Structure formats: structure tokens, C-alpha cells
Amino acid sequence: MKYTLEIEVSDNQISFAEEFFKTIKFIKKFKLIPENQITKPSILKSMDDYENNRVKPTPLSLKELKEMIDA
């Protein structure tokens, strides 16, 4: 079984948190994720699909975009 856990740690407590997680035997790996990193799987898949030409972007004019925003 695999769990994903999100924990916020202040900058001055990062080293303590890392040492703490190393002492827990059932935690196999952990990593620090920067705040601006995209981690949502559906967004990552969408980006990957676009980059590998599996999905083509939908043409959209500025006028259409403004209409969508104002709707």
C-alpha cells in the first residue's frame, strides 16, 4: 500500500523533519517539493500528452477567450 502525505514545514525545521523521517522504518523515501512545482497528476498527464503530440491545442481567438471569461 502506498500513501502520499503533504506536510508543511517551516524553513528552519526542514533539517529536523528530514532526520525525523529517516528514523521511521516504514518510510522508504521522501522529497522536498518546491511551492511552484506542479504535482497534480491530471495536469502532469495533460502536459505530457501535449508535449508528445497526443493532444492538439484548440485554436482560440482573443475575442472568444474574453467571451469565455465574461460568461
PDB file of N, CA, C and O in Angstrom:
ATOM      1  N   MET A   1       0.845  -1.169   0.000  1.00  0.00           N
ATOM      2  CA  MET A   1       0.000   0.000   0.000  1.00  0.00           C
ATOM      3  C   MET A   1       0.890   1.232   0.000  1.00  0.00           C
ATOM      4  O   MET A   1       1.949   1.242   0.606  1.00  0.00           O
ATOM      5  N   LYS A   2       0.434   2.265  -0.699  1.00  0.00           N
ATOM      6  CA  LYS A   2       1.227   3.478  -0.817  1.00  0.00           C
ATOM      7  C   LYS A   2       0.363   4.674  -0.416  1.00  0.00           C
ATOM      8  O   LYS A   2      -0.781   4.785  -0.839  1.00  0.00           O
ATOM      9  N   TYR A   3       0.903   5.528   0.429  1.00  0.00           N
ATOM     10  CA  TYR A   3       0.238   6.754   0.846  1.00  0.00           C
ATOM     11  C   TYR A   3       1.056   7.945   0.362  1.00  0.00           C
ATOM     12  O   TYR A   3       2.283   7.898   0.362  1.00  0.00           O
ATOM     13  N   THR A   4       0.366   9.004  -0.019  1.00  0.00           N
ATOM     14  CA  THR A   4       1.012  10.271  -0.313  1.00  0.00           C
ATOM     15  C   THR A   4       0.562  11.249   0.754  1.00  0.00           C
ATOM     16  O   THR A   4      -0.636  11.412   0.980  1.00  0.00           O
ATOM     17  N   LEU A   5       1.510  11.886   1.406  1.00  0.00           N
ATOM     18  CA  LEU A   5       1.211  12.749   2.530  1.00  0.00           C
ATOM     19  C   LEU A   5       1.832  14.115   2.269  1.00  0.00           C
ATOM     20  O   LEU A   5       2.994  14.207   1.879  1.00  0.00           O
ATOM     21  N   GLU A   6       1.077  15.164   2.491  1.00  0.00           N
ATOM     22  CA  GLU A   6       1.589  16.516   2.307  1.00  0.00           C
ATOM     23  C   GLU A   6       1.745  17.162   3.674  1.00  0.00           C
ATOM     24  O   GLU A   6       0.799  17.247   4.451  1.00  0.00           O
ATOM     25  N   ILE A   7       2.962  17.602   3.966  1.00  0.00           N
ATOM     26  CA  ILE A   7       3.258  18.216   5.260  1.00  0.00           C
ATOM     27  C   ILE A   7       3.964  19.545   5.005  1.00  0.00           C
ATOM     28  O   ILE A   7       4.913  19.609   4.232  1.00  0.00           O
ATOM     29  N   GLU A   8       3.500  20.581   5.657  1.00  0.00           N
ATOM     30  CA  GLU A   8       4.157  21.868   5.545  1.00  0.00           C
ATOM     31  C   GLU A   8       5.100  22.043   6.728  1.00  0.00           C
ATOM     32  O   GLU A   8       4.702  21.879   7.875  1.00  0.00           O
ATOM     33  N   VAL A   9       6.349  22.362   6.417  1.00  0.00           N
ATOM     34  CA  VAL A   9       7.373  22.527   7.442  1.00  0.00           C
ATOM     35  C   VAL A   9       8.029  23.888   7.225  1.00  0.00           C
ATOM     36  O   VAL A   9       8.368  24.244   6.093  1.00  0.00           O
ATOM     37  N   SER A  10       8.214  24.639   8.297  1.00  0.00           N
ATOM     38  CA  SER A  10       8.868  25.939   8.157  1.00  0.00           C
ATOM     39  C   SER A  10      10.334  25.746   7.770  1.00  0.00           C
ATOM     40  O   SER A  10      10.929  24.691   8.008  1.00  0.00           O
ATOM     41  N   ASP A  11      10.908  26.763   7.166  1.00  0.00           N
ATOM     42  CA  ASP A  11      12.276  26.673   6.654  1.00  0.00           C
ATOM     43  C   ASP A  11      13.290  26.291   7.728  1.00  0.00           C
ATOM     44  O   ASP A  11      14.238  25.562   7.461  1.00  0.00           O
ATOM     45  N   ASN A  12      13.084  26.766   8.943  1.00  0.00           N
ATOM     46  CA  ASN A  12      14.060  26.467   9.990  1.00  0.00           C
ATOM     47  C   ASN A  12      13.887  25.069  10.580  1.00  0.00           C
ATOM     48  O   ASN A  12      14.686  24.642  11.400  1.00  0.00           O
ATOM     49  N   GLN A  13      12.855  24.336  10.163  1.00  0.00           N
ATOM     50  CA  GLN A  13      12.610  22.988  10.684  1.00  0.00           C
ATOM     51  C   GLN A  13      12.826  21.883   9.636  1.00  0.00           C
ATOM     52  O   GLN A  13      12.598  20.715   9.918  1.00  0.00           O
ATOM     53  N   ILE A  14      13.271  22.255   8.423  1.00  0.00           N
ATOM     54  CA  ILE A  14      13.434  21.275   7.345  1.00  0.00           C
ATOM     55  C   ILE A  14      14.424  20.178   7.725  1.00  0.00           C
ATOM     56  O   ILE A  14      14.154  18.991   7.542  1.00  0.00           O
ATOM     57  N   SER A  15      15.568  20.550   8.249  1.00  0.00           N
ATOM     58  CA  SER A  15      16.571  19.534   8.578  1.00  0.00           C
ATOM     59  C   SER A  15      16.060  18.593   9.679  1.00  0.00           C
ATOM     60  O   SER A  15      16.288  17.391   9.626  1.00  0.00           O
ATOM     61  N   PHE A  16      15.330  19.134  10.657  1.00  0.00           N
ATOM     62  CA  PHE A  16      14.741  18.284  11.695  1.00  0.00           C
ATOM     63  C   PHE A  16      13.743  17.299  11.085  1.00  0.00           C
ATOM     64  O   PHE A  16      13.757  16.110  11.408  1.00  0.00           O
ATOM     65  N   ALA A  17      12.884  17.793  10.201  1.00  0.00           N
ATOM     66  CA  ALA A  17      11.874  16.938   9.573  1.00  0.00           C
ATOM     67  C   ALA A  17      12.536  15.826   8.760  1.00  0.00           C
ATOM     68  O   ALA A  17      12.112  14.663   8.809  1.00  0.00           O
ATOM     69  N   GLU A  18      13.577  16.161   8.006  1.00  0.00           N
ATOM     70  CA  GLU A  18      14.273  15.150   7.199  1.00  0.00           C
ATOM     71  C   GLU A  18      14.878  14.065   8.098  1.00  0.00           C
ATOM     72  O   GLU A  18      14.759  12.875   7.803  1.00  0.00           O
ATOM     73  N   GLU A  19      15.529  14.455   9.177  1.00  0.00           N
ATOM     74  CA  GLU A  19      16.115  13.480  10.091  1.00  0.00           C
ATOM     75  C   GLU A  19      15.028  12.632  10.757  1.00  0.00           C
ATOM     76  O   GLU A  19      15.191  11.431  10.945  1.00  0.00           O
ATOM     77  N   PHE A  20      13.912  13.259  11.092  1.00  0.00           N
ATOM     78  CA  PHE A  20      12.806  12.543  11.701  1.00  0.00           C
ATOM     79  C   PHE A  20      12.262  11.466  10.764  1.00  0.00           C
ATOM     80  O   PHE A  20      12.058  10.322  11.159  1.00  0.00           O
ATOM     81  N   PHE A  21      12.052  11.814   9.499  1.00  0.00           N
ATOM     82  CA  PHE A  21      11.515  10.836   8.541  1.00  0.00           C
ATOM     83  C   PHE A  21      12.500   9.703   8.281  1.00  0.00           C
ATOM     84  O   PHE A  21      12.092   8.568   8.035  1.00  0.00           O
ATOM     85  N   LYS A  22      13.794   9.984   8.353  1.00  0.00           N
ATOM     86  CA  LYS A  22      14.800   8.932   8.156  1.00  0.00           C
ATOM     87  C   LYS A  22      14.748   7.894   9.283  1.00  0.00           C
ATOM     88  O   LYS A  22      15.115   6.734   9.079  1.00  0.00           O
ATOM     89  N   THR A  23      14.295   8.294  10.467  1.00  0.00           N
ATOM     90  CA  THR A  23      14.266   7.371  11.604  1.00  0.00           C
ATOM     91  C   THR A  23      13.054   6.441  11.583  1.00  0.00           C
ATOM     92  O   THR A  23      13.043   5.438  12.284  1.00  0.00           O
ATOM     93  N   ILE A  24      12.055   6.758  10.779  1.00  0.00           N
ATOM     94  CA  ILE A  24      10.849   5.919  10.724  1.00  0.00           C
ATOM     95  C   ILE A  24      11.068   4.833   9.675  1.00  0.00           C
ATOM     96  O   ILE A  24      11.264   5.105   8.505  1.00  0.00           O
ATOM     97  N   LYS A  25      11.037   3.597  10.107  1.00  0.00           N
ATOM     98  CA  LYS A  25      11.419   2.464   9.256  1.00  0.00           C
ATOM     99  C   LYS A  25      10.497   2.233   8.064  1.00  0.00           C
ATOM    100  O   LYS A  25      10.942   1.810   7.021  1.00  0.00           O
ATOM    101  N   PHE A  26       9.201   2.503   8.196  1.00  0.00           N
ATOM    102  CA  PHE A  26       8.296   2.212   7.088  1.00  0.00           C
ATOM    103  C   PHE A  26       8.247   3.316   6.032  1.00  0.00           C
ATOM    104  O   PHE A  26       7.624   3.148   4.997  1.00  0.00           O
ATOM    105  N   ILE A  27       8.929   4.433   6.261  1.00  0.00           N
ATOM    106  CA  ILE A  27       9.024   5.479   5.236  1.00  0.00           C
ATOM    107  C   ILE A  27      10.226   5.154   4.363  1.00  0.00           C
ATOM    108  O   ILE A  27      11.368   5.185   4.813  1.00  0.00           O
ATOM    109  N   LYS A  28       9.957   4.812   3.115  1.00  0.00           N
ATOM    110  CA  LYS A  28      11.027   4.391   2.215  1.00  0.00           C
ATOM    111  C   LYS A  28      11.728   5.566   1.558  1.00  0.00           C
ATOM    112  O   LYS A  28      12.927   5.560   1.381  1.00  0.00           O
ATOM    113  N   LYS A  29      10.954   6.588   1.159  1.00  0.00           N
ATOM    114  CA  LYS A  29      11.576   7.768   0.564  1.00  0.00           C
ATOM    115  C   LYS A  29      10.675   8.970   0.778  1.00  0.00           C
ATOM    116  O   LYS A  29       9.472   8.848   0.943  1.00  0.00           O
ATOM    117  N   PHE A  30      11.282  10.123   0.772  1.00  0.00           N
ATOM    118  CA  PHE A  30      10.560  11.381   0.879  1.00  0.00           C
ATOM    119  C   PHE A  30      11.365  12.419   0.126  1.00  0.00           C
ATOM    120  O   PHE A  30      12.570  12.253  -0.102  1.00  0.00           O
ATOM    121  N   LYS A  31      10.682  13.472  -0.322  1.00  0.00           N
ATOM    122  CA  LYS A  31      11.399  14.520  -1.043  1.00  0.00           C
ATOM    123  C   LYS A  31      10.738  15.860  -0.795  1.00  0.00           C
ATOM    124  O   LYS A  31       9.547  15.949  -0.531  1.00  0.00           O
ATOM    125  N   LEU A  32      11.534  16.883  -0.882  1.00  0.00           N
ATOM    126  CA  LEU A  32      11.074  18.250  -0.718  1.00  0.00           C
ATOM    127  C   LEU A  32      10.561  18.736  -2.069  1.00  0.00           C
ATOM    128  O   LEU A  32      11.262  18.637  -3.078  1.00  0.00           O
ATOM    129  N   ILE A  33       9.336  19.227  -2.103  1.00  0.00           N
ATOM    130  CA  ILE A  33       8.735  19.714  -3.346  1.00  0.00           C
ATOM    131  C   ILE A  33       8.617  21.231  -3.255  1.00  0.00           C
ATOM    132  O   ILE A  33       7.948  21.748  -2.348  1.00  0.00           O
ATOM    133  N   PRO A  34       9.242  21.955  -4.188  1.00  0.00           N
ATOM    134  CA  PRO A  34       9.125  23.417  -4.177  1.00  0.00           C
ATOM    135  C   PRO A  34       7.667  23.855  -4.342  1.00  0.00           C
ATOM    136  O   PRO A  34       6.860  23.156  -4.956  1.00  0.00           O
ATOM    137  N   GLU A  35       7.333  25.023  -3.798  1.00  0.00           N
ATOM    138  CA  GLU A  35       5.960  25.507  -3.836  1.00  0.00           C
ATOM    139  C   GLU A  35       5.442  25.696  -5.259  1.00  0.00           C
ATOM    140  O   GLU A  35       4.262  25.520  -5.517  1.00  0.00           O
ATOM    141  N   ASN A  36       6.311  26.066  -6.187  1.00  0.00           N
ATOM    142  CA  ASN A  36       5.857  26.353  -7.543  1.00  0.00           C
ATOM    143  C   ASN A  36       5.875  25.126  -8.457  1.00  0.00           C
ATOM    144  O   ASN A  36       5.622  25.243  -9.647  1.00  0.00           O
ATOM    145  N   GLN A  37       6.134  23.946  -7.930  1.00  0.00           N
ATOM    146  CA  GLN A  37       6.174  22.732  -8.744  1.00  0.00           C
ATOM    147  C   GLN A  37       4.774  22.148  -8.890  1.00  0.00           C
ATOM    148  O   GLN A  37       4.030  22.039  -7.919  1.00  0.00           O
ATOM    149  N   ILE A  38       4.428  21.774 -10.110  1.00  0.00           N
ATOM    150  CA  ILE A  38       3.128  21.168 -10.377  1.00  0.00           C
ATOM    151  C   ILE A  38       3.196  19.699  -9.985  1.00  0.00           C
ATOM    152  O   ILE A  38       4.074  18.975 -10.437  1.00  0.00           O
ATOM    153  N   THR A  39       2.240  19.263  -9.167  1.00  0.00           N
ATOM    154  CA  THR A  39       2.245  17.877  -8.705  1.00  0.00           C
ATOM    155  C   THR A  39       0.928  17.156  -8.973  1.00  0.00           C
ATOM    156  O   THR A  39       0.849  15.955  -8.766  1.00  0.00           O
ATOM    157  N   LYS A  40      -0.086  17.859  -9.437  1.00  0.00           N
ATOM    158  CA  LYS A  40      -1.386  17.234  -9.683  1.00  0.00           C
ATOM    159  C   LYS A  40      -1.274  16.305 -10.897  1.00  0.00           C
ATOM    160  O   LYS A  40      -0.927  16.738 -11.994  1.00  0.00           O
ATOM    161  N   PRO A  41      -1.558  15.019 -10.726  1.00  0.00           N
ATOM    162  CA  PRO A  41      -1.378  14.043 -11.799  1.00  0.00           C
ATOM    163  C   PRO A  41      -2.132  14.362 -13.088  1.00  0.00           C
ATOM    164  O   PRO A  41      -1.599  14.166 -14.181  1.00  0.00           O
ATOM    165  N   SER A  42      -3.348  14.880 -12.999  1.00  0.00           N
ATOM    166  CA  SER A  42      -4.108  15.171 -14.215  1.00  0.00           C
ATOM    167  C   SER A  42      -3.465  16.295 -15.026  1.00  0.00           C
ATOM    168  O   SER A  42      -3.434  16.237 -16.262  1.00  0.00           O
ATOM    169  N   ILE A  43      -2.907  17.284 -14.358  1.00  0.00           N
ATOM    170  CA  ILE A  43      -2.226  18.375 -15.068  1.00  0.00           C
ATOM    171  C   ILE A  43      -0.929  17.864 -15.677  1.00  0.00           C
ATOM    172  O   ILE A  43      -0.599  18.183 -16.818  1.00  0.00           O
ATOM    173  N   LEU A  44      -0.183  17.047 -14.936  1.00  0.00           N
ATOM    174  CA  LEU A  44       1.061  16.487 -15.465  1.00  0.00           C
ATOM    175  C   LEU A  44       0.800  15.608 -16.682  1.00  0.00           C
ATOM    176  O   LEU A  44       1.536  15.662 -17.669  1.00  0.00           O
ATOM    177  N   LYS A  45      -0.275  14.823 -16.645  1.00  0.00           N
ATOM    178  CA  LYS A  45      -0.626  13.974 -17.790  1.00  0.00           C
ATOM    179  C   LYS A  45      -1.003  14.831 -18.991  1.00  0.00           C
ATOM    180  O   LYS A  45      -0.590  14.561 -20.118  1.00  0.00           O
ATOM    181  N   SER A  46      -1.768  15.876 -18.756  1.00  0.00           N
ATOM    182  CA  SER A  46      -2.177  16.777 -19.830  1.00  0.00           C
ATOM    183  C   SER A  46      -0.955  17.431 -20.484  1.00  0.00           C
ATOM    184  O   SER A  46      -0.861  17.525 -21.713  1.00  0.00           O
ATOM    185  N   MET A  47      -0.004  17.867 -19.678  1.00  0.00           N
ATOM    186  CA  MET A  47       1.219  18.475 -20.211  1.00  0.00           C
ATOM    187  C   MET A  47       2.030  17.457 -21.011  1.00  0.00           C
ATOM    188  O   MET A  47       2.536  17.762 -22.095  1.00  0.00           O
ATOM    189  N   ASP A  48       2.127  16.248 -20.485  1.00  0.00           N
ATOM    190  CA  ASP A  48       2.862  15.186 -21.167  1.00  0.00           C
ATOM    191  C   ASP A  48       2.206  14.836 -22.506  1.00  0.00           C
ATOM    192  O   ASP A  48       2.894  14.668 -23.511  1.00  0.00           O
ATOM    193  N   ASP A  49       0.876  14.742 -22.512  1.00  0.00           N
ATOM    194  CA  ASP A  49       0.156  14.455 -23.753  1.00  0.00           C
ATOM    195  C   ASP A  49       0.417  15.526 -24.798  1.00  0.00           C
ATOM    196  O   ASP A  49       0.633  15.230 -25.974  1.00  0.00           O
ATOM    197  N   TYR A  50       0.388  16.785 -24.391  1.00  0.00           N
ATOM    198  CA  TYR A  50       0.647  17.885 -25.321  1.00  0.00           C
ATOM    199  C   TYR A  50       2.080  17.832 -25.850  1.00  0.00           C
ATOM    200  O   TYR A  50       2.320  17.966 -27.049  1.00  0.00           O
ATOM    201  N   GLU A  51       3.037  17.627 -24.951  1.00  0.00           N
ATOM    202  CA  GLU A  51       4.447  17.601 -25.353  1.00  0.00           C
ATOM    203  C   GLU A  51       4.767  16.441 -26.290  1.00  0.00           C
ATOM    204  O   GLU A  51       5.678  16.532 -27.107  1.00  0.00           O
ATOM    205  N   ASN A  52       4.022  15.346 -26.175  1.00  0.00           N
ATOM    206  CA  ASN A  52       4.264  14.176 -27.021  1.00  0.00           C
ATOM    207  C   ASN A  52       3.289  14.089 -28.193  1.00  0.00           C
ATOM    208  O   ASN A  52       3.136  13.036 -28.802  1.00  0.00           O
ATOM    209  N   ASN A  53       2.642  15.201 -28.516  1.00  0.00           N
ATOM    210  CA  ASN A  53       1.735  15.340 -29.664  1.00  0.00           C
ATOM    211  C   ASN A  53       0.577  14.346 -29.646  1.00  0.00           C
ATOM    212  O   ASN A  53       0.084  13.940 -30.691  1.00  0.00           O
ATOM    213  N   ARG A  54       0.150  13.936 -28.482  1.00  0.00           N
ATOM    214  CA  ARG A  54      -1.028  13.079 -28.383  1.00  0.00           C
ATOM    215  C   ARG A  54      -2.306  13.903 -28.347  1.00  0.00           C
ATOM    216  O   ARG A  54      -3.385  13.400 -28.598  1.00  0.00           O
ATOM    217  N   VAL A  55      -2.175  15.190 -28.014  1.00  0.00           N
ATOM    218  CA  VAL A  55      -3.312  16.108 -27.957  1.00  0.00           C
ATOM    219  C   VAL A  55      -2.911  17.376 -28.692  1.00  0.00           C
ATOM    220  O   VAL A  55      -1.802  17.881 -28.515  1.00  0.00           O
ATOM    221  N   LYS A  56      -3.800  17.861 -29.521  1.00  0.00           N
ATOM    222  CA  LYS A  56      -3.549  19.109 -30.236  1.00  0.00           C
ATOM    223  C   LYS A  56      -4.278  20.251 -29.521  1.00  0.00           C
ATOM    224  O   LYS A  56      -5.419  20.068 -29.069  1.00  0.00           O
ATOM    225  N   PRO A  57      -3.652  21.412 -29.437  1.00  0.00           N
ATOM    226  CA  PRO A  57      -4.324  22.539 -28.779  1.00  0.00           C
ATOM    227  C   PRO A  57      -5.523  23.006 -29.607  1.00  0.00           C
ATOM    228  O   PRO A  57      -5.528  22.898 -30.830  1.00  0.00           O
ATOM    229  N   THR A  58      -6.527  23.516 -28.923  1.00  0.00           N
ATOM    230  CA  THR A  58      -7.715  24.037 -29.588  1.00  0.00           C
ATOM    231  C   THR A  58      -7.473  25.495 -29.928  1.00  0.00           C
ATOM    232  O   THR A  58      -7.184  26.303 -29.041  1.00  0.00           O
ATOM    233  N   PRO A  59      -7.575  25.861 -31.224  1.00  0.00           N
ATOM    234  CA  PRO A  59      -7.395  27.267 -31.590  1.00  0.00           C
ATOM    235  C   PRO A  59      -8.456  28.131 -30.916  1.00  0.00           C
ATOM    236  O   PRO A  59      -9.632  27.748 -30.851  1.00  0.00           O
ATOM    237  N   LEU A  60      -8.052  29.269 -30.398  1.00  0.00           N
ATOM    238  CA  LEU A  60      -8.968  30.140 -29.678  1.00  0.00           C
ATOM    239  C   LEU A  60      -8.537  31.577 -29.921  1.00  0.00           C
ATOM    240  O   LEU A  60      -7.372  31.930 -29.697  1.00  0.00           O
ATOM    241  N   SER A  61      -9.461  32.394 -30.381  1.00  0.00           N
ATOM    242  CA  SER A  61      -9.137  33.801 -30.609  1.00  0.00           C
ATOM    243  C   SER A  61      -9.244  34.560 -29.291  1.00  0.00           C
ATOM    244  O   SER A  61      -9.880  34.106 -28.333  1.00  0.00           O
ATOM    245  N   LEU A  62      -8.656  35.723 -29.260  1.00  0.00           N
ATOM    246  CA  LEU A  62      -8.710  36.552 -28.063  1.00  0.00           C
ATOM    247  C   LEU A  62     -10.150  36.948 -27.750  1.00  0.00           C
ATOM    248  O   LEU A  62     -10.567  36.970 -26.593  1.00  0.00           O
ATOM    249  N   LYS A  63     -10.927  37.206 -28.783  1.00  0.00           N
ATOM    250  CA  LYS A  63     -12.335  37.560 -28.608  1.00  0.00           C
ATOM    251  C   LYS A  63     -13.089  36.407 -27.933  1.00  0.00           C
ATOM    252  O   LYS A  63     -13.873  36.623 -26.986  1.00  0.00           O
ATOM    253  N   GLU A  64     -12.870  35.182 -28.403  1.00  0.00           N
ATOM    254  CA  GLU A  64     -13.530  34.019 -27.825  1.00  0.00           C
ATOM    255  C   GLU A  64     -13.110  33.819 -26.370  1.00  0.00           C
ATOM    256  O   GLU A  64     -13.911  33.464 -25.514  1.00  0.00           O
ATOM    257  N   LEU A  65     -11.836  34.043 -26.095  1.00  0.00           N
ATOM    258  CA  LEU A  65     -11.337  33.907 -24.735  1.00  0.00           C
ATOM    259  C   LEU A  65     -12.005  34.907 -23.810  1.00  0.00           C
ATOM    260  O   LEU A  65     -12.442  34.569 -22.707  1.00  0.00           O
ATOM    261  N   LYS A  66     -12.123  36.157 -24.253  1.00  0.00           N
ATOM    262  CA  LYS A  66     -12.789  37.191 -23.444  1.00  0.00           C
ATOM    263  C   LYS A  66     -14.234  36.826 -23.198  1.00  0.00           C
ATOM    264  O   LYS A  66     -14.755  37.022 -22.092  1.00  0.00           O
ATOM    265  N   GLU A  67     -14.918  36.269 -24.212  1.00  0.00           N
ATOM    266  CA  GLU A  67     -16.312  35.863 -24.040  1.00  0.00           C
ATOM    267  C   GLU A  67     -16.433  34.736 -23.012  1.00  0.00           C
ATOM    268  O   GLU A  67     -17.363  34.707 -22.216  1.00  0.00           O
ATOM    269  N   MET A  68     -15.468  33.809 -23.027  1.00  0.00           N
ATOM    270  CA  MET A  68     -15.487  32.716 -22.059  1.00  0.00           C
ATOM    271  C   MET A  68     -15.278  33.235 -20.638  1.00  0.00           C
ATOM    272  O   MET A  68     -15.907  32.770 -19.685  1.00  0.00           O
ATOM    273  N   ILE A  69     -14.377  34.188 -20.499  1.00  0.00           N
ATOM    274  CA  ILE A  69     -14.083  34.744 -19.172  1.00  0.00           C
ATOM    275  C   ILE A  69     -15.279  35.526 -18.630  1.00  0.00           C
ATOM    276  O   ILE A  69     -15.611  35.440 -17.455  1.00  0.00           O
ATOM    277  N   ASP A  70     -15.948  36.269 -19.508  1.00  0.00           N
ATOM    278  CA  ASP A  70     -17.077  37.111 -19.087  1.00  0.00           C
ATOM    279  C   ASP A  70     -18.369  36.319 -18.902  1.00  0.00           C
ATOM    280  O   ASP A  70     -19.345  36.834 -18.367  1.00  0.00           O
ATOM    281  N   ALA A  71     -18.404  35.068 -19.339  1.00  0.00           N
ATOM    282  CA  ALA A  71     -19.645  34.275 -19.268  1.00  0.00           C
ATOM    283  C   ALA A  71     -20.047  33.976 -17.847  1.00  0.00           C
ATOM    284  O   ALA A  71     -19.342  33.943 -16.925  1.00  0.00           O
TER     285      ALA A  71
END
